[in-house]
Short mmCIF file of C-alpha atoms in Angstrom, two decimals:
data_model
loop_
_atom_site.label_atom_id
_atom_site.label_comp_id
_atom_site.label_asym_id
_atom_site.label_seq_id
_atom_site.Cartn_x
_atom_site.Cartn_y
_atom_site.Cartn_z
CA MET J 1 -0.22 -0.16 0.16
CA PHE J 2 3.32 2.23 1.16
CA HIS J 3 3.91 2.03 -2.93
CA SER J 4 0.85 2.39 -4.11
CA LEU J 5 0.38 6.38 -2.50
CA TRP J 6 3.79 7.37 -2.54
CA SER J 7 2.74 6.74 -5.84
CA SER J 8 -0.88 8.81 -5.50
CA LEU J 9 1.52 11.68 -4.32
CA SER J 10 4.07 11.84 -7.18
CA ARG J 11 1.07 12.50 -8.98
CA LEU J 12 -0.99 14.01 -7.03
CA PHE J 13 2.22 17.09 -6.54
CA ALA J 14 3.66 16.34 -10.57
CA ASP J 15 -0.40 18.10 -10.85
CA ALA J 16 -1.01 20.33 -8.62
CA PRO J 17 -1.53 24.19 -10.04
CA PRO J 18 0.57 26.00 -9.05
CA PRO J 19 -0.29 29.35 -6.20
CA THR J 20 -1.87 31.78 -8.49
CA ASP J 21 -0.60 35.79 -6.89
CA PRO J 22 -4.34 37.87 -8.00
CA SER J 23 -30.57 16.41 8.97
CA ALA J 24 -28.03 17.42 11.26
CA ARG J 25 -27.80 15.88 14.01
CA ARG J 26 -25.05 18.12 16.24
CA ARG J 27 -25.67 21.17 17.95
CA ASP J 28 -23.19 24.25 16.25
CA PRO J 29 -21.42 26.12 19.23
CA PRO J 30 -21.42 29.44 19.64
CA ALA J 31 -19.48 31.52 17.26
CA THR J 32 -16.07 32.63 18.83
CA GLY J 33 -12.51 32.82 17.60
CA THR J 34 -10.02 35.45 15.73
CA SER J 35 -10.90 36.89 12.22
CA ALA J 36 -8.19 37.64 10.06
CA PRO J 37 -6.80 41.16 9.37
CA SER J 38 -9.60 42.92 6.69
CA SER J 39 -6.76 44.08 3.71
CA VAL J 40 -6.04 39.91 3.28
CA PHE J 41 -9.55 39.64 1.59
CA THR J 42 -11.42 41.53 -1.20
CA THR J 43 -14.97 41.64 -0.08
CA GLU J 44 -17.44 39.18 -1.40
CA ARG J 45 -21.03 39.85 -2.00
CA GLN J 46 -22.37 37.89 0.85
CA ASP J 47 -25.51 35.09 -0.30
CA GLU J 48 -29.11 36.33 1.42
CA GLY J 49 -30.56 33.85 1.95
CA ALA J 50 -28.42 31.43 1.73
CA PRO J 51 -29.22 27.10 1.91
CA GLY J 52 -26.30 26.79 4.23
CA LEU J 53 -23.24 25.23 4.68
CA LEU J 54 -22.58 22.16 2.61
CA THR J 55 -20.23 19.99 4.53
CA ARG J 56 -19.61 16.02 4.56
CA THR J 57 -18.40 13.20 6.74
CA GLU J 58 -14.95 10.92 4.68
CA VAL J 59 -16.84 7.16 4.36
CA MET J 60 -13.79 4.75 5.08
CA ASP J 61 -13.99 1.36 4.60
CA ALA J 62 -11.72 -1.33 6.51
CA GLY J 63 -7.75 -0.34 5.36
CA LEU J 64 -8.84 3.18 6.67
CA ASN J 65 -8.82 4.39 2.88
CA ILE J 66 -11.55 6.22 2.05
CA ARG J 67 -14.18 5.27 -0.79
CA GLY J 68 -16.58 8.24 -0.05
CA TYR J 69 -18.64 11.28 1.81
CA GLU J 70 -21.51 12.22 3.50
CA PHE J 71 -21.94 15.30 2.55
CA ALA J 72 -25.16 17.55 4.17
CA LEU J 73 -26.54 21.14 4.62
CA ARG J 74 -25.61 22.91 8.00
CA GLY J 75 -26.78 26.55 8.49
CA ASP J 76 -29.34 29.04 10.22
CA LEU J 77 -32.43 28.10 7.64
CA ARG J 78 -31.81 24.55 7.85
CA GLU J 79 -32.15 24.87 11.87
CA ARG J 80 -35.05 26.95 11.47
CA ILE J 81 -37.32 24.11 9.60
CA ARG J 82 -35.48 20.94 9.75
CA ALA J 83 -38.67 20.55 11.67
CA GLN J 84 -41.61 20.80 10.66
CA GLY J 85 -43.38 18.65 7.85
CA ARG J 86 -43.01 16.78 4.96
CA PRO J 87 -42.86 19.35 2.64
CA VAL J 88 -40.25 21.05 4.18
CA ARG J 89 -38.78 17.73 4.26
CA ASP J 90 -39.20 17.28 0.28
CA PHE J 91 -37.28 21.24 0.09
CA LEU J 92 -33.85 20.28 2.55
CA ASP J 93 -34.03 17.22 -0.04
CA ASP J 94 -33.76 19.53 -3.21
CA MET J 95 -31.52 21.33 -1.59
CA LEU J 96 -29.00 19.58 -0.68
CA ILE J 97 -29.24 17.55 -3.80
CA SER J 98 -29.54 21.12 -5.66
CA GLN J 99 -26.03 22.38 -3.34
CA LEU J 100 -24.14 18.59 -4.47
CA ASP J 101 -25.24 19.77 -8.49
CA THR J 102 -23.75 23.26 -8.16
CA HIS J 103 -20.68 22.08 -6.38
CA ALA J 104 -19.62 18.49 -6.20
CA GLY J 105 -20.25 17.59 -9.51
CA GLU J 106 -16.70 16.98 -10.62
CA LEU J 107 -16.20 15.00 -7.33
CA LEU J 108 -18.61 12.64 -7.62
CA ARG J 109 -16.98 11.71 -10.41
CA GLU J 110 -14.07 10.57 -8.50
CA ARG J 111 -15.76 9.22 -5.38
CA ARG J 112 -19.79 8.27 -3.68
CA ALA J 113 -21.58 10.70 -2.28
CA TRP J 114 -23.91 9.46 0.44
CA LEU J 115 -26.45 11.21 1.60
CA GLN J 116 -29.57 10.82 3.44
CA LEU J 117 -32.83 11.45 1.43
CA TRP J 118 -36.71 11.33 3.54
CA GLU J 119 -38.82 8.37 2.79
CA GLY J 120 -41.03 10.96 0.72
CA SER J 121 -38.43 12.23 -2.04
CA LEU J 122 -38.01 8.76 -3.59
CA GLN J 123 -41.40 9.17 -5.25
CA ARG J 124 -40.90 12.80 -6.51
CA GLY J 125 -37.04 11.30 -8.69
CA ILE J 126 -35.02 14.03 -6.62
CA ALA J 127 -32.22 11.15 -6.77
CA GLU J 128 -32.12 10.79 -10.01
CA ARG J 129 -30.33 13.93 -10.45
CA LEU J 130 -26.99 12.34 -9.53
CA PRO J 131 -24.52 10.17 -10.16
CA PRO J 132 -25.45 6.25 -10.52
CA ARG J 133 -22.36 5.84 -7.60
CA THR J 134 -25.25 7.56 -5.73
CA CYS J 135 -25.85 6.28 -1.40
CA LEU J 136 -29.28 7.04 -1.18
CA LEU J 137 -29.16 7.25 3.64
CA LEU J 138 -32.79 6.45 3.67
CA ALA J 139 -35.09 7.76 6.58
CA PRO J 140 -38.60 6.51 6.93
CA ASP J 141 -41.83 8.56 7.17
CA ASN J 142 -42.65 6.81 9.72
CA ALA J 143 -41.18 3.26 11.20
CA THR J 144 -44.05 2.43 13.31
CA ARG J 145 -46.05 0.85 10.54
CA PRO J 146 -44.57 -0.86 7.16
CA ALA J 147 -43.00 0.74 3.32
CA PRO J 148 -46.01 0.99 1.28
CA PRO J 149 -46.01 -0.81 -1.72
CA GLU J 150 -44.96 1.71 -4.49
CA THR J 151 -41.11 2.65 -1.79
CA ARG J 152 -40.58 -0.55 -2.00
CA SER J 153 -40.71 -0.33 -5.33
CA ARG J 154 -38.84 2.18 -6.01
CA ILE J 155 -35.91 1.21 -4.21
CA ALA J 156 -35.69 -2.22 -6.47
CA SER J 157 -35.67 0.54 -9.51
CA LEU J 158 -33.67 2.89 -8.09
CA ARG J 159 -30.80 -0.15 -7.01
CA ALA J 160 -31.05 -1.79 -10.56
CA ALA J 161 -30.53 1.56 -11.88
CA GLY J 162 -26.87 1.25 -10.46
CA PHE J 163 -27.36 3.45 -6.69
CA GLU J 164 -27.32 1.69 -3.60
CA VAL J 165 -29.75 2.60 -0.36
CA TRP J 166 -29.19 2.65 2.86
CA LEU J 167 -31.09 1.96 5.91
CA ASP J 168 -30.77 4.86 8.28
CA ASP J 169 -30.93 3.05 11.76
CA CYS J 170 -34.05 1.81 12.07
CA PHE J 171 -33.74 -2.40 12.48
CA GLY J 172 -36.07 -3.87 15.07
CA THR J 173 -39.30 -1.11 12.94
CA PRO J 174 -42.09 -2.18 11.18
CA TRP J 175 -40.68 0.55 8.40
CA PHE J 176 -37.42 -1.57 8.56
CA ALA J 177 -38.52 -5.09 8.32
CA SER J 178 -40.64 -4.51 4.68
CA VAL J 179 -37.86 -2.94 3.18
CA ALA J 180 -34.32 -4.40 4.24
CA ASP J 181 -35.02 -7.22 1.47
CA HIS J 182 -34.91 -3.93 -1.06
CA ALA J 183 -31.59 -2.61 0.11
CA SER J 184 -28.30 -2.69 0.49
CA GLY J 185 -27.73 -2.11 3.41
CA ILE J 186 -27.90 -0.24 6.69
CA VAL J 187 -25.92 1.97 8.62
CA LEU J 188 -25.78 2.57 12.64
CA ARG J 189 -25.83 5.19 14.05
CA MET J 190 -22.21 5.08 17.50
CA ALA J 191 -23.77 8.31 18.74
CA TRP J 192 -27.18 6.66 19.83
CA ARG J 193 -25.75 3.84 21.92
CA THR J 194 -23.44 2.65 23.99
CA PRO J 195 -20.96 0.56 22.41
CA ASN J 196 -22.39 -2.62 23.84
CA GLU J 197 -25.68 -1.98 22.67
CA THR J 198 -24.37 -1.86 19.35
CA GLY J 199 -21.99 -4.56 19.14
CA ALA J 200 -25.74 -6.58 19.97
CA MET J 201 -27.49 -5.49 17.54
CA LEU J 202 -25.21 -6.13 14.74
CA GLY J 203 -25.25 -9.45 15.80
CA LYS J 204 -28.63 -9.13 16.21
CA LEU J 205 -28.32 -8.62 12.38
CA ARG J 206 -26.09 -10.85 11.03
CA GLN J 207 -28.19 -13.40 12.76
CA ASP J 208 -31.50 -12.29 11.77
CA TRP J 209 -30.61 -10.33 7.89
CA PRO J 210 -26.75 -11.86 7.18
CA GLY J 211 -26.92 -10.34 3.47
CA LEU J 212 -27.85 -7.05 4.69
CA ARG J 213 -24.39 -5.54 4.69
CA ARG J 214 -23.45 -3.30 8.24
CA ALA J 215 -21.70 -0.06 8.47
CA ALA J 216 -21.02 2.27 11.32
CA TRP J 217 -21.52 5.77 11.40
CA GLU J 218 -20.28 8.73 14.36
CA VAL J 219 -17.42 6.14 15.24
CA ALA J 220 -15.59 7.99 18.49
CA SER J 221 -12.16 5.61 18.34
CA TYR J 222 -10.26 3.30 16.71
CA GLU J 223 -11.53 0.75 19.37
CA ASP J 224 -15.39 0.90 18.23
CA GLN J 225 -13.91 1.00 15.10
CA ALA J 226 -11.98 -2.50 15.79
CA LEU J 227 -15.81 -3.75 17.75
CA VAL J 228 -17.80 -3.23 15.10
CA ALA J 229 -15.20 -4.86 12.02
CA LYS J 230 -15.69 -7.22 14.30
CA LEU J 231 -19.09 -7.86 13.74
CA GLY J 232 -19.25 -6.99 10.39
CA CYS J 233 -19.18 -3.74 9.58
CA SER J 234 -16.89 -2.92 6.19
CA LEU J 235 -17.86 0.64 6.25
CA PHE J 236 -17.20 3.66 8.67
CA SER J 237 -17.97 7.27 9.35
CA GLY J 238 -16.29 9.62 12.64
CA GLY J 239 -14.12 11.21 13.81
CA PHE J 240 -11.87 8.58 15.50
CA VAL J 241 -8.71 9.02 12.41
CA THR J 242 -8.52 12.53 13.68
CA HIS J 243 -9.22 12.48 17.39
CA ARG J 244 -6.98 13.67 19.33
CA GLY J 245 -5.78 11.95 22.45
CA ASN J 246 -3.36 12.54 25.61
CA TRP J 247 -0.18 12.56 24.32
CA ALA J 248 2.02 14.28 26.92
CA GLY J 249 4.74 12.28 27.25
CA ASN J 250 5.10 10.61 24.04
CA GLN J 251 8.56 11.86 22.27
CA LEU J 252 9.45 12.37 18.73
CA SER J 253 11.20 8.97 16.87
CA PRO J 254 14.48 9.96 15.50
CA GLN J 255 13.75 9.27 11.56
CA VAL J 256 10.98 12.54 12.62
CA LEU J 257 14.24 14.24 14.03
CA HIS J 258 15.61 13.30 10.89
CA VAL J 259 12.71 14.82 8.90
CA ALA J 260 12.83 18.03 10.74
CA THR J 261 16.48 18.53 10.55
CA LEU J 262 16.59 17.96 6.51
CA ILE J 263 12.90 20.77 6.66
CA ASN J 264 14.73 23.43 8.40
CA LYS J 265 17.70 22.89 5.47
CA VAL J 266 14.85 23.18 2.81
CA ARG J 267 13.48 26.51 5.02
CA ALA J 268 16.85 27.84 5.16
CA ASP J 269 17.95 27.80 0.98
CA ALA J 270 20.56 24.64 1.37
CA ASP J 271 22.72 23.94 -1.42
CA ASN J 272 21.42 20.26 -2.70
CA ARG J 273 25.19 19.39 -1.58
CA GLU J 274 24.36 20.06 1.70
CA MET J 275 20.99 18.65 1.98
CA ALA J 276 22.37 15.17 -0.05
CA ALA J 277 24.54 15.07 2.34
CA VAL J 278 22.36 13.89 4.95
CA LEU J 279 20.25 12.58 2.70
CA LYS J 280 22.53 9.11 2.50
CA GLN J 281 22.40 8.43 5.43
CA ASP J 282 18.94 7.55 5.51
CA LEU J 283 18.85 5.02 2.37
CA ALA J 284 15.18 4.24 2.82
CA MET J 285 14.58 8.01 2.69
CA SER J 286 17.15 8.68 -0.35
CA TYR J 287 15.53 5.43 -2.43
CA ARG J 288 11.85 7.12 -1.24
CA LEU J 289 13.63 10.81 -2.68
CA LEU J 290 14.67 8.62 -6.03
CA ARG J 291 10.94 6.76 -6.70
CA PHE J 292 8.63 9.99 -5.65
CA VAL J 293 11.00 11.99 -8.11
CA ASN J 294 10.77 9.22 -10.83
CA THR J 295 7.42 8.52 -10.93
CA SER J 296 6.85 12.66 -11.03
CA THR J 297 8.72 12.70 -14.01
CA GLN J 298 7.94 10.04 -16.23
CA GLY J 299 8.11 12.24 -19.25
CA LEU J 300 11.81 12.36 -19.19
CA ASN J 301 14.11 10.43 -21.10
CA HIS J 302 16.07 9.04 -18.51
CA ALA J 303 16.01 7.71 -15.44
CA ILE J 304 16.99 10.38 -12.21
CA SER J 305 19.46 7.58 -10.72
CA SER J 306 22.18 10.07 -7.91
CA ILE J 307 20.34 12.43 -5.21
CA GLU J 308 21.26 15.06 -7.14
CA GLN J 309 19.03 15.32 -10.05
CA GLY J 310 16.84 14.47 -7.35
CA LEU J 311 16.68 17.30 -5.65
CA MET J 312 17.25 19.68 -8.84
CA VAL J 313 14.34 18.33 -10.29
CA LEU J 314 11.36 18.35 -7.81
CA GLY J 315 12.84 23.08 -6.36
CA GLN J 316 12.63 23.58 -2.73
CA SER J 317 8.77 23.86 -2.69
CA GLN J 318 7.87 20.73 -3.82
CA LEU J 319 10.67 18.79 -1.66
CA ASP J 320 9.43 21.06 1.85
CA ARG J 321 5.87 19.32 0.72
CA TRP J 322 7.14 16.22 0.05
CA LEU J 323 8.84 16.47 3.35
CA THR J 324 5.81 17.57 4.69
CA LEU J 325 3.57 14.42 4.27
CA LEU J 326 6.78 12.04 4.48
CA LEU J 327 6.36 12.91 8.03
CA LEU J 328 1.82 11.47 8.17
CA THR J 329 2.82 9.20 6.00
CA GLY J 330 5.36 7.68 7.26
CA SER J 331 4.09 7.51 10.83
CA ALA J 332 1.40 5.82 12.77
CA GLY J 333 -2.28 5.87 12.56
CA GLY J 334 -4.59 7.05 10.15
CA GLY J 335 -3.89 5.38 7.35
CA GLY J 336 -4.68 6.89 3.68
CA ALA J 337 -7.61 8.65 5.72
CA LEU J 338 -5.08 10.40 7.22
CA THR J 339 -2.62 11.34 4.68
CA GLU J 340 -5.99 12.04 1.61
CA MET J 341 -7.34 14.42 5.06
CA ALA J 342 -4.50 16.26 5.52
CA LEU J 343 -3.96 17.08 1.85
CA SER J 344 -7.85 17.92 1.52
CA ARG J 345 -7.61 20.85 4.39
CA ALA J 346 -4.20 21.79 2.84
CA ARG J 347 -5.42 22.36 -0.62
CA PHE J 348 -8.86 23.84 0.82
CA LEU J 349 -6.21 26.85 2.22
CA GLU J 350 -4.54 27.44 -1.01
CA LEU J 351 -7.86 27.73 -2.41
CA LEU J 352 -8.85 30.43 -0.51
CA GLY J 353 -5.50 32.56 -0.99
CA GLN J 354 -5.39 31.80 -4.46
CA GLY J 355 -6.38 34.89 -6.34
CA ARG J 356 -6.55 36.77 -3.02
CA LEU J 357 -2.87 36.28 -1.03
CA ASN J 358 0.13 35.87 -3.37
CA ALA J 359 2.08 32.92 -4.55
CA ALA J 360 3.77 32.59 -1.51
CA ASP J 361 1.41 32.95 0.88
CA CYS J 362 -0.90 30.47 -1.14
CA GLU J 363 1.95 28.16 -0.56
CA ARG J 364 2.54 28.84 2.93
CA LEU J 365 -0.67 28.04 3.59
CA PHE J 366 -1.17 24.94 2.07
CA VAL J 367 2.38 23.66 4.60
CA LEU J 368 0.01 25.06 6.94
CA GLY J 369 -2.60 22.59 6.05
CA LEU J 370 -0.72 19.73 6.64
CA PHE J 371 1.23 20.46 9.57
CA SER J 372 -1.72 20.84 11.22
CA MET J 373 -2.41 16.96 11.82
CA LEU J 374 1.28 16.51 12.58
CA ASP J 375 -0.31 15.90 16.10
CA VAL J 376 -2.94 13.07 14.60
CA ALA J 377 0.57 11.64 13.34
CA LEU J 378 2.96 11.49 15.13
CA LYS J 379 0.73 11.05 18.21
CA VAL J 380 2.67 14.26 20.28
CA PRO J 381 1.47 17.07 21.12
CA LEU J 382 0.95 19.81 18.47
CA GLU J 383 3.66 22.43 19.89
CA ASP J 384 5.91 19.64 20.72
CA ALA J 385 5.51 18.10 16.48
CA ILE J 386 6.13 21.43 15.78
CA THR J 387 9.56 22.41 17.87
CA PRO J 388 12.22 20.91 15.81
CA LEU J 389 11.06 22.47 12.76
CA ARG J 390 11.55 25.70 13.96
CA LEU J 391 8.62 27.41 11.58
CA PRO J 392 8.15 31.30 11.64
CA ASP J 393 6.37 33.08 13.78
CA ASP J 394 2.81 33.65 11.69
CA MET J 395 2.65 29.76 11.49
CA ASN J 396 3.58 29.46 15.36
CA LEU J 397 0.56 31.29 15.93
CA ALA J 398 -1.51 30.14 13.21
CA LEU J 399 -1.01 26.47 14.74
CA LEU J 400 -1.10 26.51 18.22
CA LYS J 401 -3.13 29.53 18.98
CA HIS J 402 -4.95 30.41 15.25
CA LYS J 403 -4.25 33.56 15.57
CA GLY J 404 -1.95 36.15 13.62
CA PRO J 405 -2.88 36.41 9.29
CA PHE J 406 -3.87 33.14 8.97
CA GLY J 407 -5.36 31.66 11.55
CA ALA J 408 -8.54 32.51 10.72
CA CYS J 409 -7.80 30.43 7.58
CA LEU J 410 -6.62 27.79 9.19
CA ALA J 411 -9.84 28.24 12.40
CA LEU J 412 -12.10 27.89 9.29
CA ALA J 413 -11.05 24.46 7.49
CA GLU J 414 -11.04 23.04 10.63
CA ALA J 415 -15.25 24.41 11.79
CA CYS J 416 -15.62 23.16 8.15
CA GLU J 417 -15.19 19.84 8.63
CA ARG J 418 -16.46 19.83 11.92
CA GLY J 419 -20.28 21.12 10.45
CA GLU J 420 -20.27 23.83 13.07
CA ALA J 421 -22.26 26.27 10.60
CA ALA J 422 -22.73 28.94 12.74
CA ARG J 423 -18.38 29.21 12.92
CA VAL J 424 -17.78 29.05 9.67
CA GLU J 425 -20.54 31.83 9.10
CA GLN J 426 -18.96 33.91 11.71
CA LEU J 427 -15.58 33.42 10.39
CA ALA J 428 -16.40 33.83 6.72
CA VAL J 429 -17.92 37.67 7.61
CA ASN J 430 -14.71 38.46 9.37
CA MET J 431 -12.58 37.62 6.64
CA ARG J 432 -15.04 38.62 3.89
CA LEU J 433 -16.32 35.15 1.66
CA SER J 434 -18.98 33.77 0.87
CA THR J 435 -20.82 30.58 2.09
CA ALA J 436 -21.14 29.83 -1.70
CA ARG J 437 -16.98 29.98 -1.89
CA ILE J 438 -16.23 27.69 0.64
CA ASN J 439 -19.14 25.38 -0.62
CA ALA J 440 -17.39 25.43 -4.04
CA ARG J 441 -13.83 25.84 -2.06
CA GLN J 442 -14.20 22.75 -0.02
CA MET J 443 -15.70 20.80 -3.19
CA GLU J 444 -12.44 21.37 -5.19
CA ALA J 445 -9.80 20.45 -2.48
CA LEU J 446 -12.10 16.90 -1.52
CA ALA J 447 -11.39 15.92 -6.20
CA TRP J 448 -8.14 17.48 -6.04
CA VAL J 449 -7.44 15.04 -3.52
CA ALA J 450 -9.23 12.43 -5.56
CA ALA J 451 -8.59 12.14 -9.03
CA ASN J 452 -4.77 11.92 -7.99
CA SER J 453 -5.45 9.12 -5.28
CA ARG J 454 -7.36 6.39 -7.29
CA ASP J 455 -4.57 3.54 -7.34
CA THR J 456 -5.32 3.86 -2.88
CA THR J 457 -9.05 4.84 -3.03
CA ALA J 458 -11.12 3.98 -5.78
CA ALA J 459 -14.65 2.02 -4.88
#
């Protein structure tokens, strides 16, 4: 897997365009935080009556590779009306599909989309506006009664057209019993019950419905993921990959410190001979560098065979990115998902800056996104993870305190990933960004990473 991941990353960097100058179940926390200096961003028209923030949660397989995303809309409009009757639920479903159609078309050619639809929406044919590979997470209009014949017929026809229709945590209800034979699988939400209760339910499902695929959502820890995987779940979603534990006292490995030394030399403009001398002390790293360079320069007439040549071909910017990714991918936990999440955040930050900041600052935003997940990759406190890197003050401020010219950008990226619509709205106003731009940039970042990671994430 490691070889194919590096092959994907080499294409990802080779294909990267250079920066240019110019029904939610979670309550959003109060909006607090810092704002970007007003001189950094130009004013955009704020979208009055905007449908809200288009959020996503990664869906992973047992190897912790990303297979798709569950999408939802969050924001003031949705929170005000989501408890209303069927016409309003139909409206929200229409709005979600419209937002995906507007902003996620490119991404949906690469990855599966998961989206929750109410039973009544199936009858209106709105799902057909999405690619057939879409996974529909179906919630019943009324779980206390069996589904009507038209619902069962629509599920069967959608599956015949290539859609997957999963049932949203409704095991044990009359509605579930009436449609389970027609469904692709069932999702259980672990936040609704204890792990032991989830385990008992999965055991019952395996006994009564052995042919029905099972997935676990809102998985909070690796221990919970291991539990439900043993009980037959094949897909997982939740914050367990990026969960931050109590890592006080953990030490950085010698390999990490060695890579940090190289990053510092790159930033100090060390010449290639000096860099090569350090790299040659680590045979494995030298091999990885040459493999990376040769994979990303397949159009050259001859292979790169020396470290000095490889450094010259890569250049400082790409070498800096490669070394930072080496810290992420060569460390514990997360599988391919953690690397993709870090790359998606980095690309999102870079896209936020394009056309608004200079090329150097766009590049720094990309690297900032990667550094912001070093603690998760290395299982040490973030301050300990970045100390050997001797970063400039503005990057330290952004990473540790969400302050400085880049602090609000990082806070915005994190709030988007957590689906904190109120926080995003406040930061967007301060940074003079529209929700439409934020939604578009998120989807562009995800599509950029997915398109260049086909070796390890093809569904």
